[in-house]
mmCIF file of C-alpha atoms in Angstrom:
data_model
loop_
_atom_site.group_PDB
_atom_site.id
_atom_site.type_symbol
_atom_site.label_atom_id
_atom_site.label_comp_id
_atom_site.label_asym_id
_atom_site.label_seq_id
_atom_site.Cartn_x
_atom_site.Cartn_y
_atom_site.Cartn_z
ATOM 1 C CA UNK A 1 -7.048 -36.347 2.742
ATOM 2 C CA UNK A 2 -4.900 -35.321 -0.225
ATOM 3 C CA UNK A 3 -1.497 -33.761 1.206
ATOM 4 C CA UNK A 4 0.423 -31.649 -1.182
ATOM 5 C CA UNK A 5 3.924 -29.700 -0.947
ATOM 6 C CA UNK A 6 3.430 -26.092 0.135
ATOM 7 C CA UNK A 7 6.338 -23.697 -0.511
ATOM 8 C CA UNK A 8 6.411 -20.884 2.050
ATOM 9 C CA UNK A 9 8.346 -17.800 2.584
ATOM 10 C CA UNK A 10 9.101 -17.414 6.268
ATOM 11 C CA UNK A 11 10.791 -14.700 8.379
ATOM 12 C CA UNK A 12 14.322 -16.019 9.301
ATOM 13 C CA UNK A 13 15.203 -13.470 11.834
ATOM 14 C CA UNK A 14 13.891 -10.082 13.200
ATOM 15 C CA UNK A 15 15.246 -7.257 10.946
ATOM 16 C CA UNK A 16 17.482 -4.334 11.985
ATOM 17 C CA UNK A 17 17.898 -1.499 9.564
ATOM 18 C CA UNK A 18 16.960 -2.136 5.896
ATOM 19 C CA UNK A 19 15.470 -5.665 5.098
ATOM 20 C CA UNK A 20 17.668 -8.039 3.211
ATOM 21 C CA UNK A 21 16.778 -11.103 1.293
ATOM 22 C CA UNK A 22 18.575 -13.296 3.672
ATOM 23 C CA UNK A 23 16.249 -12.200 6.389
ATOM 24 C CA UNK A 24 13.586 -14.425 4.678
ATOM 25 C CA UNK A 25 13.917 -18.134 3.655
ATOM 26 C CA UNK A 26 12.068 -20.103 1.125
ATOM 27 C CA UNK A 27 10.999 -23.473 2.634
ATOM 28 C CA UNK A 28 10.151 -26.301 0.229
ATOM 29 C CA UNK A 29 9.494 -28.889 2.939
ATOM 30 C CA UNK A 30 5.942 -28.120 4.371
ATOM 31 C CA UNK A 31 2.843 -29.946 3.341
ATOM 32 C CA UNK A 32 -0.968 -29.319 3.693
ATOM 33 C CA UNK A 33 -4.093 -31.115 3.201
ATOM 34 C CA UNK A 34 -6.319 -29.865 0.760
ATOM 35 C CA UNK A 35 -9.554 -30.808 2.479
ATOM 36 C CA UNK A 36 -10.537 -28.986 5.935
ATOM 37 C CA UNK A 37 -11.327 -31.052 8.813
ATOM 38 C CA UNK A 38 -15.170 -31.784 9.491
ATOM 39 C CA UNK A 39 -16.490 -28.977 11.488
ATOM 40 C CA UNK A 40 -13.895 -26.431 10.545
ATOM 41 C CA UNK A 41 -15.092 -22.768 10.261
ATOM 42 C CA UNK A 42 -12.007 -21.839 8.142
ATOM 43 C CA UNK A 43 -11.493 -21.447 4.404
ATOM 44 C CA UNK A 44 -8.627 -23.103 2.545
ATOM 45 C CA UNK A 45 -7.270 -21.286 -0.418
ATOM 46 C CA UNK A 46 -4.760 -21.383 -3.208
ATOM 47 C CA UNK A 47 -2.831 -18.228 -3.563
ATOM 48 C CA UNK A 48 -2.726 -16.642 -6.894
ATOM 49 C CA UNK A 49 -1.383 -13.057 -6.352
ATOM 50 C CA UNK A 50 0.561 -11.587 -3.221
ATOM 51 C CA UNK A 51 0.928 -7.865 -2.457
ATOM 52 C CA UNK A 52 4.192 -6.365 -1.411
ATOM 53 C CA UNK A 53 3.616 -3.422 0.973
ATOM 54 C CA UNK A 54 5.936 -1.286 3.045
ATOM 55 C CA UNK A 55 4.063 -1.570 6.157
ATOM 56 C CA UNK A 56 4.993 -5.489 6.232
ATOM 57 C CA UNK A 57 8.561 -4.078 7.305
ATOM 58 C CA UNK A 58 7.153 -2.883 10.595
ATOM 59 C CA UNK A 59 6.029 -6.400 11.492
ATOM 60 C CA UNK A 60 9.519 -7.869 10.811
ATOM 61 C CA UNK A 61 10.774 -5.967 14.133
ATOM 62 C CA UNK A 62 10.138 -7.298 17.336
ATOM 63 C CA UNK A 63 7.631 -4.582 18.823
ATOM 64 C CA UNK A 64 4.848 -4.243 21.363
ATOM 65 C CA UNK A 65 4.036 -0.608 20.081
ATOM 66 C CA UNK A 66 2.828 -1.530 16.516
ATOM 67 C CA UNK A 67 -0.751 -1.422 15.364
ATOM 68 C CA UNK A 68 -0.046 -4.824 13.872
ATOM 69 C CA UNK A 69 1.598 -7.742 15.748
ATOM 70 C CA UNK A 70 5.195 -8.483 14.918
ATOM 71 C CA UNK A 71 5.664 -11.766 12.781
ATOM 72 C CA UNK A 72 6.868 -14.858 14.580
ATOM 73 C CA UNK A 73 10.419 -16.015 13.281
ATOM 74 C CA UNK A 74 10.042 -19.407 11.451
ATOM 75 C CA UNK A 75 6.307 -18.804 10.441
ATOM 76 C CA UNK A 76 5.319 -17.644 6.976
ATOM 77 C CA UNK A 77 5.005 -13.924 6.360
ATOM 78 C CA UNK A 78 1.453 -12.712 5.927
ATOM 79 C CA UNK A 79 0.054 -10.023 3.883
ATOM 80 C CA UNK A 80 -2.715 -9.161 1.414
ATOM 81 C CA UNK A 81 -3.410 -11.271 -1.558
ATOM 82 C CA UNK A 82 -5.909 -12.789 -4.158
ATOM 83 C CA UNK A 83 -6.841 -16.437 -3.694
ATOM 84 C CA UNK A 84 -9.114 -19.070 -4.777
ATOM 85 C CA UNK A 85 -11.215 -20.982 -2.411
ATOM 86 C CA UNK A 86 -10.467 -24.848 -2.438
ATOM 87 C CA UNK A 87 -12.488 -25.832 0.615
ATOM 88 C CA UNK A 88 -14.704 -23.913 3.004
ATOM 89 C CA UNK A 89 -16.264 -24.529 6.247
ATOM 90 C CA UNK A 90 -17.836 -20.912 6.337
ATOM 91 C CA UNK A 91 -21.341 -20.288 4.878
ATOM 92 C CA UNK A 92 -20.325 -17.081 3.053
ATOM 93 C CA UNK A 93 -17.587 -18.963 0.769
ATOM 94 C CA UNK A 94 -17.735 -21.958 -1.403
ATOM 95 C CA UNK A 95 -15.305 -23.886 -3.432
ATOM 96 C CA UNK A 96 -14.340 -21.849 -6.576
ATOM 97 C CA UNK A 97 -14.684 -18.398 -5.152
ATOM 98 C CA UNK A 98 -12.313 -15.750 -5.670
ATOM 99 C CA UNK A 99 -11.249 -13.682 -2.574
ATOM 100 C CA UNK A 100 -8.945 -11.092 -1.587
ATOM 101 C CA UNK A 101 -7.653 -10.293 1.926
ATOM 102 C CA UNK A 102 -4.945 -11.471 4.409
ATOM 103 C CA UNK A 103 -3.202 -14.557 3.426
ATOM 104 C CA UNK A 104 0.167 -16.220 3.905
ATOM 105 C CA UNK A 105 3.305 -16.054 1.572
ATOM 106 C CA UNK A 106 2.789 -19.646 0.710
ATOM 107 C CA UNK A 107 1.266 -21.816 -2.091
ATOM 108 C CA UNK A 108 -1.739 -22.623 -0.042
ATOM 109 C CA UNK A 109 -3.111 -21.122 3.134
ATOM 110 C CA UNK A 110 -5.782 -21.976 5.696
ATOM 111 C CA UNK A 111 -7.590 -18.715 6.494
ATOM 112 C CA UNK A 112 -9.045 -18.996 10.437
ATOM 113 C CA UNK A 113 -10.789 -15.661 10.285
ATOM 114 C CA UNK A 114 -12.660 -15.741 6.882
ATOM 115 C CA UNK A 115 -15.037 -12.778 7.975
ATOM 116 C CA UNK A 116 -11.923 -10.633 7.150
ATOM 117 C CA UNK A 117 -11.842 -11.796 3.386
ATOM 118 C CA UNK A 118 -13.707 -10.029 0.591
ATOM 119 C CA UNK A 119 -15.201 -11.865 -2.138
ATOM 120 C CA UNK A 120 -14.339 -11.023 -5.820
ATOM 121 C CA UNK A 121 -17.626 -10.498 -7.850
ATOM 122 C CA UNK A 122 -16.184 -8.420 -10.738
ATOM 123 C CA UNK A 123 -13.590 -10.455 -12.917
ATOM 124 C CA UNK A 124 -13.651 -8.142 -16.019
ATOM 125 C CA UNK A 125 -10.309 -6.515 -14.836
ATOM 126 C CA UNK A 126 -7.000 -8.240 -13.881
ATOM 127 C CA UNK A 127 -7.341 -10.279 -10.759
ATOM 128 C CA UNK A 128 -4.029 -8.656 -9.443
ATOM 129 C CA UNK A 129 -5.941 -5.364 -9.322
ATOM 130 C CA UNK A 130 -7.361 -6.514 -6.090
ATOM 131 C CA UNK A 131 -3.896 -6.375 -4.571
ATOM 132 C CA UNK A 132 -3.916 -2.751 -5.370
ATOM 133 C CA UNK A 133 -6.367 -0.371 -7.086
ATOM 134 C CA UNK A 134 -9.395 -2.550 -6.041
ATOM 135 C CA UNK A 135 -7.967 -3.588 -2.583
ATOM 136 C CA UNK A 136 -6.113 -2.260 0.225
ATOM 137 C CA UNK A 137 -3.860 0.405 -1.616
ATOM 138 C CA UNK A 138 -6.898 1.645 -3.449
ATOM 139 C CA UNK A 139 -9.111 2.013 -0.321
ATOM 140 C CA UNK A 140 -6.083 3.664 1.315
ATOM 141 C CA UNK A 141 -5.956 6.190 -1.213
ATOM 142 C CA UNK A 142 -9.545 6.856 -1.219
ATOM 143 C CA UNK A 143 -9.940 7.140 2.703
ATOM 144 C CA UNK A 144 -7.077 9.037 3.117
ATOM 145 C CA UNK A 145 -7.763 11.608 0.322
ATOM 146 C CA UNK A 146 -11.615 12.037 0.501
ATOM 147 C CA UNK A 147 -12.483 11.043 4.064
ATOM 148 C CA UNK A 148 -9.496 12.573 5.949
ATOM 149 C CA UNK A 149 -8.701 15.494 3.753
ATOM 150 C CA UNK A 150 -11.983 16.466 2.218
ATOM 151 C CA UNK A 151 -10.650 18.118 -1.017
ATOM 152 C CA UNK A 152 -12.265 20.947 -2.658
ATOM 153 C CA UNK A 153 -11.925 22.208 -6.305
ATOM 154 C CA UNK A 154 -8.832 24.287 -7.108
ATOM 155 C CA UNK A 155 -6.905 23.237 -4.057
ATOM 156 C CA UNK A 156 -3.217 22.581 -4.020
ATOM 157 C CA UNK A 157 -2.065 18.900 -3.270
ATOM 158 C CA UNK A 158 1.224 17.476 -2.774
ATOM 159 C CA UNK A 159 1.909 13.556 -2.683
ATOM 160 C CA UNK A 160 5.321 12.205 -1.512
ATOM 161 C CA UNK A 161 6.170 8.549 -2.753
ATOM 162 C CA UNK A 162 3.777 9.543 -5.454
ATOM 163 C CA UNK A 163 4.702 6.680 -7.964
ATOM 164 C CA UNK A 164 3.980 3.966 -5.484
ATOM 165 C CA UNK A 165 0.833 1.821 -5.160
ATOM 166 C CA UNK A 166 -1.153 4.481 -3.152
ATOM 167 C CA UNK A 167 0.385 7.729 -4.323
ATOM 168 C CA UNK A 168 -0.317 7.147 -7.944
ATOM 169 C CA UNK A 169 -4.092 6.833 -7.190
ATOM 170 C CA UNK A 170 -4.053 9.743 -4.683
ATOM 171 C CA UNK A 171 -2.649 11.922 -7.551
ATOM 172 C CA UNK A 172 -5.130 10.777 -10.021
ATOM 173 C CA UNK A 173 -8.219 11.171 -7.688
ATOM 174 C CA UNK A 174 -6.986 14.865 -6.840
ATOM 175 C CA UNK A 175 -6.861 15.588 -10.549
ATOM 176 C CA UNK A 176 -10.383 14.261 -10.962
ATOM 177 C CA UNK A 177 -11.333 16.545 -8.046
ATOM 178 C CA UNK A 178 -10.057 19.555 -9.961
ATOM 179 C CA UNK A 179 -6.950 19.938 -7.713
ATOM 180 C CA UNK A 180 -3.610 21.139 -8.836
ATOM 181 C CA UNK A 181 -1.276 18.142 -8.080
ATOM 182 C CA UNK A 182 2.558 17.828 -7.560
ATOM 183 C CA UNK A 183 4.169 14.568 -6.524
ATOM 184 C CA UNK A 184 7.648 13.724 -5.559
ATOM 185 C CA UNK A 185 9.528 10.300 -6.320
ATOM 186 C CA UNK A 186 13.248 9.040 -6.654
ATOM 187 C CA UNK A 187 14.051 8.501 -9.981
ATOM 188 C CA UNK A 188 13.592 10.420 -13.304
ATOM 189 C CA UNK A 189 11.567 7.493 -14.885
ATOM 190 C CA UNK A 190 9.135 7.654 -11.954
ATOM 191 C CA UNK A 191 8.911 11.499 -12.325
ATOM 192 C CA UNK A 192 8.216 11.102 -16.156
ATOM 193 C CA UNK A 193 5.619 8.737 -15.257
ATOM 194 C CA UNK A 194 3.863 11.023 -12.959
ATOM 195 C CA UNK A 195 3.636 13.782 -15.435
ATOM 196 C CA UNK A 196 3.168 11.868 -18.664
ATOM 197 C CA UNK A 197 1.069 8.827 -17.334
ATOM 198 C CA UNK A 198 -0.655 9.672 -14.276
ATOM 199 C CA UNK A 199 -1.581 13.314 -15.129
ATOM 200 C CA UNK A 200 0.221 15.073 -12.236
ATOM 201 C CA UNK A 201 0.719 18.901 -12.902
ATOM 202 C CA UNK A 202 4.358 18.823 -11.865
ATOM 203 C CA UNK A 203 6.799 16.328 -10.199
ATOM 204 C CA UNK A 204 10.199 16.301 -8.922
ATOM 205 C CA UNK A 205 13.101 13.878 -7.953
ATOM 206 C CA UNK A 206 13.511 14.536 -4.110
ATOM 207 C CA UNK A 207 17.116 13.111 -4.462
ATOM 208 C CA UNK A 208 18.171 15.889 -6.617
ATOM 209 C CA UNK A 209 16.903 18.475 -4.415
ATOM 210 C CA UNK A 210 19.579 19.858 -1.867
ATOM 211 C CA UNK A 211 16.839 21.986 -0.132
ATOM 212 C CA UNK A 212 13.341 20.440 0.059
ATOM 213 C CA UNK A 213 11.816 23.434 1.412
ATOM 214 C CA UNK A 214 12.911 25.473 -1.452
ATOM 215 C CA UNK A 215 11.761 22.957 -3.902
ATOM 216 C CA UNK A 216 8.316 22.910 -2.325
ATOM 217 C CA UNK A 217 8.313 26.825 -2.588
ATOM 218 C CA UNK A 218 9.017 26.514 -6.229
ATOM 219 C CA UNK A 219 6.326 24.202 -6.990
ATOM 220 C CA UNK A 220 3.829 25.710 -4.615
ATOM 221 C CA UNK A 221 4.508 29.525 -4.499
ATOM 222 C CA UNK A 222 0.877 29.909 -2.920
ATOM 223 C CA UNK A 223 1.348 27.106 -0.598
ATOM 224 C CA UNK A 224 0.001 23.542 -0.067
ATOM 225 C CA UNK A 225 -3.805 22.850 0.957
ATOM 226 C CA UNK A 226 -3.526 19.022 1.147
ATOM 227 C CA UNK A 227 -0.414 16.976 1.919
ATOM 228 C CA UNK A 228 -0.588 13.092 1.413
ATOM 229 C CA UNK A 229 2.092 11.823 3.626
ATOM 230 C CA UNK A 230 3.909 8.631 2.752
ATOM 231 C CA UNK A 231 7.386 9.566 3.826
ATOM 232 C CA UNK A 232 7.909 11.432 7.171
ATOM 233 C CA UNK A 233 11.251 12.874 8.474
ATOM 234 C CA UNK A 234 12.775 15.838 6.451
ATOM 235 C CA UNK A 235 9.961 15.741 3.864
ATOM 236 C CA UNK A 236 7.357 16.346 6.568
ATOM 237 C CA UNK A 237 9.339 19.215 8.061
ATOM 238 C CA UNK A 238 9.696 20.928 4.557
ATOM 239 C CA UNK A 239 5.908 20.651 3.998
ATOM 240 C CA UNK A 240 4.859 22.023 7.264
ATOM 241 C CA UNK A 241 6.799 25.210 6.283
ATOM 242 C CA UNK A 242 4.835 25.324 3.130
ATOM 243 C CA UNK A 243 1.153 24.342 4.188
ATOM 244 C CA UNK A 244 -1.478 27.131 3.784
ATOM 245 C CA UNK A 245 -3.906 28.301 6.617
ATOM 246 C CA UNK A 246 -6.347 25.457 7.523
ATOM 247 C CA UNK A 247 -4.505 22.807 5.337
ATOM 248 C CA UNK A 248 -5.081 19.100 5.958
ATOM 249 C CA UNK A 249 -2.340 16.301 6.155
ATOM 250 C CA UNK A 250 -3.222 12.757 5.767
ATOM 251 C CA UNK A 251 -0.829 10.572 7.474
ATOM 252 C CA UNK A 252 -0.621 7.192 5.614
ATOM 253 C CA UNK A 253 2.808 6.086 6.167
ATOM 254 C CA UNK A 254 6.520 7.133 6.923
ATOM 255 C CA UNK A 255 8.620 4.951 4.574
ATOM 256 C CA UNK A 256 11.802 6.891 5.554
ATOM 257 C CA UNK A 257 11.505 5.910 9.169
ATOM 258 C CA UNK A 258 10.844 2.064 8.864
ATOM 259 C CA UNK A 259 14.490 1.144 8.706
ATOM 260 C CA UNK A 260 15.871 3.448 11.101
ATOM 261 C CA UNK A 261 18.278 1.493 13.606
ATOM 262 C CA UNK A 262 18.025 3.816 16.410
ATOM 263 C CA UNK A 263 15.619 6.852 16.930
ATOM 264 C CA UNK A 264 13.816 8.032 13.900
ATOM 265 C CA UNK A 265 14.202 11.556 12.601
ATOM 266 C CA UNK A 266 12.643 14.457 14.538
ATOM 267 C CA UNK A 267 10.301 17.079 12.989
ATOM 268 C CA UNK A 268 11.229 20.440 14.607
ATOM 269 C CA UNK A 269 8.524 22.695 13.521
ATOM 270 C CA UNK A 270 5.381 21.087 14.570
ATOM 271 C CA UNK A 271 4.102 24.467 16.390
ATOM 272 C CA UNK A 272 3.202 25.243 12.606
ATOM 273 C CA UNK A 273 0.025 23.020 13.290
ATOM 274 C CA UNK A 274 -1.013 25.511 15.687
ATOM 275 C CA UNK A 275 -0.019 28.758 13.849
ATOM 276 C CA UNK A 276 -1.530 27.533 10.592
ATOM 277 C CA UNK A 277 -4.386 25.899 12.065
ATOM 278 C CA UNK A 278 -3.475 22.818 10.522
ATOM 279 C CA UNK A 279 -5.360 19.183 10.780
ATOM 280 C CA UNK A 280 -2.853 16.290 10.640
ATOM 281 C CA UNK A 281 -4.427 12.893 11.188
ATOM 282 C CA UNK A 282 -3.073 9.459 10.760
ATOM 283 C CA UNK A 283 -5.391 6.646 9.690
ATOM 284 C CA UNK A 284 -5.503 2.814 9.270
ATOM 285 C CA UNK A 285 -7.322 1.701 6.214
ATOM 286 C CA UNK A 286 -9.193 -1.227 8.043
ATOM 287 C CA UNK A 287 -11.216 1.469 9.909
ATOM 288 C CA UNK A 288 -12.647 2.473 6.405
ATOM 289 C CA UNK A 289 -13.375 -1.040 4.807
ATOM 290 C CA UNK A 290 -17.045 -0.553 5.533
ATOM 291 C CA UNK A 291 -16.810 2.029 2.662
ATOM 292 C CA UNK A 292 -15.513 -0.525 0.314
ATOM 293 C CA UNK A 293 -18.883 -0.762 -1.836
ATOM 294 C CA UNK A 294 -19.084 3.122 -2.238
ATOM 295 C CA UNK A 295 -15.334 3.191 -3.405
ATOM 296 C CA UNK A 296 -15.971 0.389 -5.827
ATOM 297 C CA UNK A 297 -18.924 2.146 -7.234
ATOM 298 C CA UNK A 298 -16.574 5.157 -7.798
ATOM 299 C CA UNK A 299 -13.492 3.510 -9.085
ATOM 300 C CA UNK A 300 -14.784 0.567 -11.146
ATOM 301 C CA UNK A 301 -16.269 2.653 -14.030
ATOM 302 C CA UNK A 302 -13.142 4.981 -13.969
ATOM 303 C CA UNK A 303 -11.002 1.868 -14.367
ATOM 304 C CA UNK A 304 -13.096 0.566 -17.286
ATOM 305 C CA UNK A 305 -13.577 3.994 -19.107
ATOM 306 C CA UNK A 306 -9.885 4.468 -19.044
ATOM 307 C CA UNK A 307 -9.891 7.432 -16.847
ATOM 308 C CA UNK A 308 -7.498 5.902 -14.262
ATOM 309 C CA UNK A 309 -4.141 4.852 -15.174
ATOM 310 C CA UNK A 310 -2.663 1.918 -12.995
ATOM 311 C CA UNK A 311 0.790 0.446 -13.197
ATOM 312 C CA UNK A 312 1.964 -2.763 -11.777
ATOM 313 C CA UNK A 313 5.327 -4.185 -11.197
ATOM 314 C CA UNK A 314 5.046 -7.931 -11.587
ATOM 315 C CA UNK A 315 7.470 -10.554 -10.006
ATOM 316 C CA UNK A 316 6.977 -14.136 -11.275
ATOM 317 C CA UNK A 317 7.027 -17.060 -8.544
ATOM 318 C CA UNK A 318 6.769 -17.107 -4.825
ATOM 319 C CA UNK A 319 10.582 -17.492 -4.653
ATOM 320 C CA UNK A 320 10.784 -13.920 -6.158
ATOM 321 C CA UNK A 321 8.819 -12.450 -3.186
ATOM 322 C CA UNK A 322 11.985 -11.550 -0.919
ATOM 323 C CA UNK A 323 13.677 -9.723 -3.506
ATOM 324 C CA UNK A 324 10.488 -7.992 -4.626
ATOM 325 C CA UNK A 325 9.862 -6.824 -1.115
ATOM 326 C CA UNK A 326 13.336 -5.477 -0.522
ATOM 327 C CA UNK A 327 13.163 -3.652 -3.512
ATOM 328 C CA UNK A 328 10.315 -1.387 -2.216
ATOM 329 C CA UNK A 329 13.022 0.282 0.002
ATOM 330 C CA UNK A 330 15.544 0.936 -2.764
ATOM 331 C CA UNK A 331 12.870 2.208 -5.209
ATOM 332 C CA UNK A 332 13.519 -0.527 -7.712
ATOM 333 C CA UNK A 333 9.727 -1.123 -8.205
ATOM 334 C CA UNK A 334 7.700 1.137 -10.655
ATOM 335 C CA UNK A 335 4.092 1.059 -9.582
ATOM 336 C CA UNK A 336 2.414 -1.552 -7.375
ATOM 337 C CA UNK A 337 4.626 -4.616 -6.620
ATOM 338 C CA UNK A 338 2.740 -7.854 -7.113
ATOM 339 C CA UNK A 339 4.131 -11.442 -6.860
ATOM 340 C CA UNK A 340 2.451 -13.998 -9.125
ATOM 341 C CA UNK A 341 2.253 -17.302 -7.022
ATOM 342 C CA UNK A 342 -0.045 -19.036 -9.663
ATOM 343 C CA UNK A 343 -2.407 -17.993 -12.575
ATOM 344 C CA UNK A 344 -5.289 -20.193 -11.360
#
């Protein structure tokens, strides 16, 4: 069996507060055999692109309550990625196949649950898109907007963290559905992107707004029908005050709460869910992966016809992954944060 060095990013310690690059460690001493043992049902892959996603922060804290198990310290961080199959003991995959799904933050990974991988058939688009618009973030935007919110033409839609991997797509799906769309982001550059590149009707920098409630009233004088929730905390409280009767809130994430050392922010006007007959629903994208073929059928032509704009923020090299990940929480990234491990 041929053994090669396998660089890895491991979790050094469980994280309190904001993650730091020093919470992660680049290990260069590990090795891996590039042939699977006889009788294995696993798949051995070479990792090409890794996805940096905010939810990964939740797994860096020791917790029994999360929908995802906590990472083990000293072990490689895992997440979504695009990989090439080097060896396979599973009948669905063969050497040379391109796949996306859960893998390690390392050069090579053994995937022991290959049934959770998705084979990549269409390579007419950048492979890195399968960490984003054609992968988990794309399906998240699709399921959270269309399935949870059931939009109607002419409705008023608000998207928080709108310049991120999911938000940029939700806003464009909303425009394609004939809705009026406003997004919030944390820099002037991102606000300009939302309006000039992604086609949002309006956008604002939440850091420049002293009163979020007043800001939303300014952009939605008639109220909000659909809120795609990525932030939580004070933003959610302001949105509830501005929702219209029978509005829908799709709860995708709450990035403002992931790094709270103690208790998270409370939301003090939840009775408005009753008064305004609102539907507020949390969802996990994996519950909707059975709809992936339907989503691909919709989105692939939009990409190829140039009707969807998709921006990536690319970091080169596995060693850049910790800084790229930490940057998600300071707003450093513009668009979907991708780490290139190898270009095949």
